[in-house]
Amino acid sequence: MGKLALSERILMNIEKPARYIGNEVNIVKKDIKDIDIRFAVCFPDVYEIGMSYLGIQILYDFFNRRSDTYCERVYSPWPDLDKIMREENIKLFSLETQTPISEFDWLGITIQYEMCYTNILQVIELSGIPLYAKDRKKGDTFVIGGGPCSVNPEPLADFFDMFYIGEGEVSYNEILDLYKVYKASDMTREDFLRKASCIPGVYVPSLYDVSYNEDGTVHAINPIYDDVPKTIKWQAVTDFDNVPYPMKPVVPYIRATQDRVTLEIMRGCIRGCRFCQAGMIYRPTRQKNVEMLKEYARIMLDNTGYEEISLSSLSSSDYEELDELLTFLIELRDNDHINVSLPSLRIDAFSLDVMSKVQDIKKSSLTFAAEAGTQRLRDVINKGITEENIIKGSHDAFLGGWDKVKLYFMMGLPTETDEDLLGIAELAEKISEEYFDTVPKEKRNGRVMINASSSYFVPKPFTPFQWAPMITPEEYIRRAYFVKDAFARQRNKKSLKFQYHDAEITVLEGVLARGDRRLGKVLYDVYKKGAIYDAWTEFFNMNRYKEAFDENDVDINFYVTRERADDEIFPWEHLDVGVSRRFLLNEWHNAKAGVVTPNCRQKCSGCGAAVYKGGVCFEAKN
Amino acid sequence: MKLRIKYEKTGVLRFIGHLDVMRLFQKAIRRAKLDVAYSKGFSPHQIISFAAPMPLGMTSEGEYFDGEFNTVTSTEDMMDRLNRTLPDGIKVHDIVLLNDNAKPSMAIVSASDYYIYKNEECETDIPEVLKNYIEPMMNKTSVEIIKKTKSKEVMSDIKPLIYEIKPYKEGIYMLLASGSKDNLKPELVIEALCNEADIEYNRYDYMIHRIETYMGESKALKPLSCDGKQF
Ligand code: SF4
C-alpha cells in the first residue's frame, strides 16, 4: 500500500475520505516501469455516482487489457475537498497510484449529462492541465471526451483535444498505438492530432472551422486541412457477443448508487421514441447471448461478492431471451441469496409473476413510462404504450396485490395542449378507479397510491425533435400548476400525487444540449464564478449562469425556444451517428402529423443504422 | 454454528467507516464461499454482527464480529480463504467456535486498550509531550471533561473509566472502559491530557491504534475470543 496523496489532516477533515483512498477490491495494479501509456478515466461527478456507471468499468477493463497501458480512475472531488485543494494548491490525483493527473498521458472524461460540464472544467483545472486545449504543449496530458453528450460536444470544444464519437471498444487501440509513435518521436502535438483525426470516430475540434450566419445559425462547418475528414462517424460494436466485458469490476468500500453487479444484456432500442437520444444513437439494437450472460453473472458475482444483480438495457422487455434469463435470476435468488433488482419491464402477466417472486409487493411499486397524457400526444412522440395497456397492466397488478403505481410524464412535448395536460390527471384517476373496481373493500389494506411525476422536455441532438422548440420555464410552470389543479379536482384525489422537476436546471440542459462553440466562453465564465456540481440542486446557482449569459450577450432563447427550419445546419452537422438526417426529418414531420412509425422488429424504416452491419437490422425477419 | 472472527484494520483502510467494513466482510465472505447463514424474507442478509463500532481514522488489531454459519471447516481453512480475498489492510487473525452459552459480542464488550502515537505529518510529537502529564492528571481526585452528546454538553469525570494509562514505546498506552454500559473514547483522554498540559487539542496531531477488545469485569478482563475455541 503506497502513500496517499492527501494528508491525515485533510482526510480527517472532509466528508467520506474513502472517496479518495483507492485500494478497492479488484483494482488493477501494474508496475509503472513496464508501462508506455498512463490513462486516467474520469466520471466528472462524485465517486459514488461515478463508481456506479458501467461505462467506466468497461473502459477501465478494456485499457488495462493492454500490457503497455495502465488505466486508473479519477472522479470529481466533492466541494469540501475542492476548496482545500485550491487553497493548498494540491493537484488532482488518480485513485490507484495517487499520482497527479498531469503526469498522465491521457485524461479520458465520460460526458453523460450536460449539467456536469462545469465539473469537467474543475477536473481539468485541478489536475494542473491548461484549461484550454490550445494552451497545451507537447508533454501535456491529452484530454479526450466520450459518452452520449459527445454527439454534440460543441460547447466543450475549446477544452478538449479530441472527442471519441461512439462506443469506446472500437477504435481506442488505434489511437493509443498512434500515440506511442508520437511519444517516442519528435512528432508535434499538432501533427499527432491531425493524424489522429483520420482514425474513425476521432473528432479533433480544433481542426474544424465553424462560420455563422447573420441570424446566429451555423453557416458551415469545415475541416481546416484537406486530409481531415469532413464528417466523423460514430463507432458501434457489431460483434456484440465477443466484445470484452469487465468480469472483475472494482468494488467500492463506500456504498455506491448502484451497489451491485450490472449485466448489460442489450445495447440500443428497437422502439424509436422520438424524444429519446439513446434510442437513436445506440442503433442498431444488439443483444447478448443468454448462455453467455448466465456465465458472466456467475463469474462476476464470484469475483465481487455482491449480493445483488441488475440488468442494464434501454428496454429489457425487448430482450428476446428474457424469460430464460429471468428464470435463471430467480434461481440465483432462491439458491444463492442474490437479490434481483429488475429494470422497468413492460407490465404483463409474465413480468408481474417474476416481480412477485423477487420483491416485496407491499413495498414495491409498478412503473409506467406513459410520457404523455393522451393517445394523440403519445402518437406524436411514437411512444408505443396505450391507455389500454396501462389500465390492463394496473388491473393485473392490483389483482396480484400491488397498490402503488408510478407514472412518468414529460411536459412541453411538441404540439402539447391543455387537453394533453388534463389527460395526465385523468389517466391517474382512471388507474385509481380501476383499483376500486378490481379490489373488493375487504381486501384493501391502506390506500392505493398513484404517484405521477413529470419532467420538463428537452429536445436533444440526433432525435427527430432536434428541430423542436422547448417551452419557456414560465410556460412550464404554468402547465405544472394547471396539471396540479387538475389533480386536485379528481374524485380520488386523495390517492393521487403529482410532482414535477425543477425548471431552471432543465432550461440550461436545453441550452447546452443543442449549444454551439460560442457557449464555451459562457461555461468558462460560469465556472470561474464558482460553479461546480450544477447537477446538484444544493450547489446549483442560476444567477451565475444568468450573469455569464448577459456578459457574453448570449440569448438563451436562441438555443431553447426557437423552432429550427428544416434545412438549418446544426452545430453537430459534421458528426454522423448512423441514423440519417433524412430519417430524422421524416420522423419530425411524422410527429407533427401524429403518424406512428413501427419498431425495428415490426418493420425496418431504413433509418440508416444498417451501415453498422449488425444487430436487429440483420436479424431474420418474418 | 456461531463463530467469532477477530481481525485487524490498518493502513489506508482506517478511512473507511464502520458500516463499510461490515459490507466489505459480507462481500468477502461470499467471495471466500463460506457457508454463512441468511435471514429469511424478501431481502435476505447475512446473519453477522459487529462487536464495537470503530471510528474513522483509527487502526486496530483487535476487532471482532460474530457470524452464524450453516457449516464450518476449520479455523485455519476459513481464515486462509478469507485472507486470500480480503484487501490490504484487513486481515483475519483468529476464528473461534463460540461456546453454547456465549452472548453476542456486542453485548459483552467491557474495555479496550489503545496505543497513542505520533502522526508523522506533525512537527511536534504531541504524545511525547503528553507523557509527562499522565501522572499529574491521574493524581487528581477527578478528571473533568466536557462530553458532547447529540443534544447537550455535560461535564463528566472520566477518571473512573480509565483503568490504566502509562507511557508506552514511543507514545502512550491506555486501557479504557468500552461498550454499551460505560464507554470512554481515547480522544477524550488525550483532550484531558492536553488541558492538563495547557496545549491546544487537535485530533490530527496523533494516531490511535486499538490493541484488543475485552469482556468481563475490569479486574479480570479477557479478550473477546476467549468465549470459544479454535476448531
Ligand atoms: S435500419 Fe431498420 S432495423 Fe436497423 S435500426 Fe434502422 S430502422 Fe431499425
Short mmCIF file of C-alpha atoms in Angstrom, two decimals, chain B:
data_model
loop_
_atom_site.label_atom_id
_atom_site.label_comp_id
_atom_site.label_asym_id
_atom_site.label_seq_id
_atom_site.Cartn_x
_atom_site.Cartn_y
_atom_site.Cartn_z
CA MET B 1 -22.98 -22.63 14.38
CA LYS B 2 -21.78 -19.33 15.76
CA LEU B 3 -18.27 -18.13 15.06
CA ARG B 4 -16.37 -15.15 16.39
CA ILE B 5 -13.89 -13.64 13.97
CA LYS B 6 -11.01 -11.44 15.05
CA TYR B 7 -9.45 -9.10 12.53
CA GLU B 8 -7.19 -6.12 12.07
CA LYS B 9 -7.92 -2.92 10.20
CA THR B 10 -4.80 -0.98 9.35
CA GLY B 11 -3.20 1.26 6.76
CA VAL B 12 -5.33 3.37 4.47
CA LEU B 13 -8.44 1.39 5.35
CA ARG B 14 -8.56 3.44 8.56
CA PHE B 15 -10.52 5.87 6.40
CA ILE B 16 -13.43 3.56 5.77
CA GLY B 17 -16.28 3.66 8.23
CA HIS B 18 -17.81 1.01 10.41
CA LEU B 19 -20.73 0.19 8.06
CA ASP B 20 -18.36 -0.03 5.13
CA VAL B 21 -16.26 -2.61 6.99
CA MET B 22 -19.43 -4.59 7.53
CA ARG B 23 -20.27 -4.51 3.84
CA LEU B 24 -16.68 -5.36 3.00
CA PHE B 25 -16.89 -8.52 5.10
CA GLN B 26 -20.27 -9.52 3.65
CA LYS B 27 -18.72 -9.47 0.20
CA ALA B 28 -15.51 -11.16 1.31
CA ILE B 29 -17.50 -13.98 2.93
CA ARG B 30 -19.25 -14.54 -0.39
CA ARG B 31 -16.04 -14.43 -2.39
CA ALA B 32 -14.44 -16.87 0.03
CA LYS B 33 -17.52 -19.10 -0.42
CA LEU B 34 -18.06 -19.58 3.30
CA ASP B 35 -21.40 -21.14 4.19
CA VAL B 36 -22.85 -18.22 6.10
CA ALA B 37 -26.49 -18.26 7.25
CA TYR B 38 -29.03 -15.84 5.78
CA SER B 39 -32.11 -14.24 7.24
CA LYS B 40 -35.48 -15.06 5.68
CA GLY B 41 -37.67 -12.64 3.76
CA PHE B 42 -37.52 -10.65 0.55
CA SER B 43 -34.11 -9.17 1.01
CA PRO B 44 -32.14 -11.85 2.82
CA HIS B 45 -28.98 -10.71 4.59
CA GLN B 46 -26.10 -12.48 6.27
CA ILE B 47 -26.53 -13.04 9.98
CA ILE B 48 -23.43 -11.26 11.24
CA SER B 49 -22.97 -8.59 13.88
CA PHE B 50 -20.03 -6.47 14.88
CA ALA B 51 -18.69 -6.10 18.41
CA ALA B 52 -17.81 -2.43 18.67
CA PRO B 53 -18.11 0.33 16.11
CA MET B 54 -14.76 1.74 15.16
CA PRO B 55 -14.40 5.43 14.40
CA LEU B 56 -12.92 6.68 11.14
CA GLY B 57 -9.19 7.29 11.29
CA MET B 58 -8.35 4.68 13.94
CA THR B 59 -6.45 1.47 13.22
CA SER B 60 -6.86 -1.73 15.18
CA GLU B 61 -5.62 -5.27 15.56
CA GLY B 62 -8.37 -6.31 17.95
CA GLU B 63 -11.69 -6.06 16.12
CA TYR B 64 -14.40 -8.71 16.23
CA PHE B 65 -17.60 -9.81 14.64
CA ASP B 66 -19.91 -12.78 15.21
CA GLY B 67 -21.45 -14.75 12.40
CA GLU B 68 -23.90 -17.60 12.08
CA PHE B 69 -22.75 -20.36 9.73
CA ASN B 70 -24.56 -23.41 8.37
CA THR B 71 -21.38 -25.45 8.04
CA VAL B 72 -17.79 -24.77 9.01
CA THR B 73 -14.44 -26.31 8.09
CA SER B 74 -11.52 -25.38 10.32
CA THR B 75 -10.13 -22.20 11.79
CA GLU B 76 -7.14 -22.45 9.53
CA ASP B 77 -9.06 -23.12 6.33
CA MET B 78 -11.64 -20.41 6.88
CA MET B 79 -9.01 -17.86 7.87
CA ASP B 80 -6.99 -18.71 4.82
CA ARG B 81 -9.94 -18.41 2.46
CA LEU B 82 -10.92 -15.03 3.87
CA ASN B 83 -7.41 -13.63 3.94
CA ARG B 84 -6.84 -14.56 0.34
CA THR B 85 -9.75 -12.37 -0.76
CA LEU B 86 -9.53 -9.51 1.75
CA PRO B 87 -7.90 -6.25 0.63
CA ASP B 88 -4.63 -4.98 2.07
CA GLY B 89 -5.33 -3.52 5.48
CA ILE B 90 -7.92 -6.04 6.62
CA LYS B 91 -6.68 -9.37 7.90
CA VAL B 92 -8.35 -12.10 9.94
CA HIS B 93 -6.24 -13.18 12.95
CA ASP B 94 -8.43 -15.76 14.59
CA ILE B 95 -11.73 -17.59 14.27
CA VAL B 96 -13.30 -19.43 17.21
CA LEU B 97 -16.39 -21.55 17.51
CA LEU B 98 -18.42 -19.91 20.26
CA ASN B 99 -19.45 -21.77 23.39
CA ASP B 100 -23.16 -22.57 23.53
CA ASN B 101 -23.82 -20.04 26.25
CA ALA B 102 -21.81 -17.25 24.65
CA LYS B 103 -23.58 -13.91 24.41
CA PRO B 104 -23.35 -11.70 21.32
CA SER B 105 -20.05 -9.82 21.26
CA MET B 106 -21.86 -6.51 21.05
CA ALA B 107 -23.45 -7.07 24.45
CA ILE B 108 -20.34 -8.13 26.36
CA VAL B 109 -17.64 -5.68 25.34
CA SER B 110 -16.38 -4.00 28.52
CA ALA B 111 -12.98 -2.48 27.71
CA SER B 112 -10.43 -1.75 25.00
CA ASP B 113 -6.81 -0.79 25.12
CA TYR B 114 -5.11 1.66 22.80
CA TYR B 115 -1.71 2.81 21.75
CA ILE B 116 -1.46 6.53 21.03
CA TYR B 117 1.47 7.60 18.89
CA LYS B 118 2.83 10.39 16.80
CA ASN B 119 1.35 11.45 13.46
CA GLU B 120 4.38 11.53 11.16
CA GLU B 121 2.97 14.58 9.39
CA CYS B 122 3.15 16.72 12.55
CA GLU B 123 6.23 18.62 13.50
CA THR B 124 5.83 18.22 17.23
CA ASP B 125 5.46 14.82 18.79
CA ILE B 126 2.39 15.54 20.89
CA PRO B 127 2.15 12.09 22.57
CA GLU B 128 5.77 12.54 23.69
CA VAL B 129 4.88 15.87 25.28
CA LEU B 130 1.74 14.49 26.89
CA LYS B 131 3.58 11.58 28.50
CA ASN B 132 4.78 13.92 31.22
CA TYR B 133 1.27 14.95 32.16
CA ILE B 134 -0.12 11.46 32.80
CA GLU B 135 0.95 11.34 36.43
CA PRO B 136 -0.18 14.83 37.43
CA MET B 137 -3.55 14.20 35.80
CA MET B 138 -4.11 10.82 37.38
CA ASN B 139 -3.08 12.14 40.81
CA LYS B 140 -6.10 14.38 40.85
CA THR B 141 -9.28 13.21 42.51
CA SER B 142 -11.24 13.68 39.34
CA VAL B 143 -10.61 14.35 35.65
CA GLU B 144 -13.36 16.59 34.41
CA ILE B 145 -14.01 16.96 30.71
CA ILE B 146 -16.87 18.19 28.55
CA LYS B 147 -18.61 15.24 26.96
CA LYS B 148 -20.65 16.08 23.91
CA THR B 149 -23.77 14.07 23.31
CA LYS B 150 -26.21 14.54 20.45
CA SER B 151 -28.24 17.16 22.26
CA LYS B 152 -26.09 18.62 25.00
CA GLU B 153 -22.67 19.10 26.53
CA VAL B 154 -22.08 17.82 30.04
CA MET B 155 -19.13 17.96 32.41
CA SER B 156 -18.15 14.49 33.36
CA ASP B 157 -15.46 12.79 35.44
CA ILE B 158 -13.71 10.29 33.23
CA LYS B 159 -11.17 9.11 35.80
CA PRO B 160 -13.15 6.02 36.88
CA LEU B 161 -13.29 4.85 33.27
CA ILE B 162 -9.51 4.98 32.83
CA TYR B 163 -8.41 1.54 34.00
CA GLU B 164 -4.79 2.05 33.14
CA ILE B 165 -2.66 4.71 31.47
CA LYS B 166 1.14 4.84 31.06
CA PRO B 167 3.96 5.84 28.77
CA TYR B 168 4.50 3.02 26.31
CA LYS B 169 7.00 2.57 23.48
CA GLU B 170 7.07 5.86 21.56
CA GLY B 171 3.74 7.00 22.93
CA ILE B 172 1.03 6.30 25.47
CA TYR B 173 -0.84 3.14 26.43
CA MET B 174 -4.36 3.30 27.83
CA LEU B 175 -6.95 0.76 28.89
CA LEU B 176 -10.42 2.29 28.91
CA ALA B 177 -14.00 1.29 29.58
CA SER B 178 -15.76 0.48 26.35
CA GLY B 179 -19.11 -0.92 25.30
CA SER B 180 -22.77 -0.23 25.87
CA LYS B 181 -22.59 0.38 29.64
CA ASP B 182 -19.62 2.67 30.16
CA ASN B 183 -17.71 3.98 27.23
CA LEU B 184 -14.74 6.30 27.08
CA LYS B 185 -13.21 7.37 23.81
CA PRO B 186 -9.43 7.62 23.77
CA GLU B 187 -9.77 11.03 22.10
CA LEU B 188 -11.31 12.40 25.30
CA VAL B 189 -8.39 11.21 27.40
CA ILE B 190 -5.97 12.89 25.03
CA GLU B 191 -8.06 16.04 25.23
CA ALA B 192 -7.89 15.88 29.03
CA LEU B 193 -4.12 15.48 28.86
CA CYS B 194 -3.91 18.48 26.56
CA ASN B 195 -5.92 20.50 29.07
CA GLU B 196 -3.54 19.37 31.78
CA ALA B 197 -0.54 20.37 29.66
CA ASP B 198 -2.28 23.56 28.57
CA ILE B 199 -1.74 22.90 24.88
CA GLU B 200 -4.25 23.11 22.09
CA TYR B 201 -6.04 19.86 21.34
CA ASN B 202 -6.12 18.67 17.76
CA ARG B 203 -7.31 15.27 16.60
CA TYR B 204 -4.76 15.13 13.78
CA ASP B 205 -1.73 15.55 16.00
CA TYR B 206 -1.69 11.89 16.99
CA MET B 207 -2.73 8.43 15.81
CA ILE B 208 -4.84 5.86 17.65
CA HIS B 209 -4.39 2.12 17.41
CA ARG B 210 -6.69 -0.31 19.22
CA ILE B 211 -4.78 -3.28 20.57
CA GLU B 212 -7.53 -5.53 21.90
CA THR B 213 -11.21 -5.59 22.79
CA TYR B 214 -12.12 -7.18 26.12
CA MET B 215 -15.03 -8.69 28.00
CA GLY B 216 -15.56 -9.28 31.71
CA GLU B 217 -15.04 -7.24 34.89
CA SER B 218 -12.38 -4.55 34.87
CA LYS B 219 -10.26 -6.59 37.24
CA ALA B 220 -10.44 -9.78 35.16
CA LEU B 221 -10.57 -8.73 31.52
CA LYS B 222 -10.33 -11.37 28.78
CA PRO B 223 -10.08 -10.88 25.01
CA LEU B 224 -13.41 -11.49 23.24
CA SER B 225 -12.02 -14.58 21.55
CA CYS B 226 -11.86 -16.36 24.94
CA ASP B 227 -15.56 -17.12 24.53
CA GLY B 228 -14.84 -20.00 22.18
CA LYS B 229 -12.27 -22.39 20.77
CA GLN B 230 -10.40 -22.81 17.53
CA PHE B 231 -11.62 -25.79 15.55
#
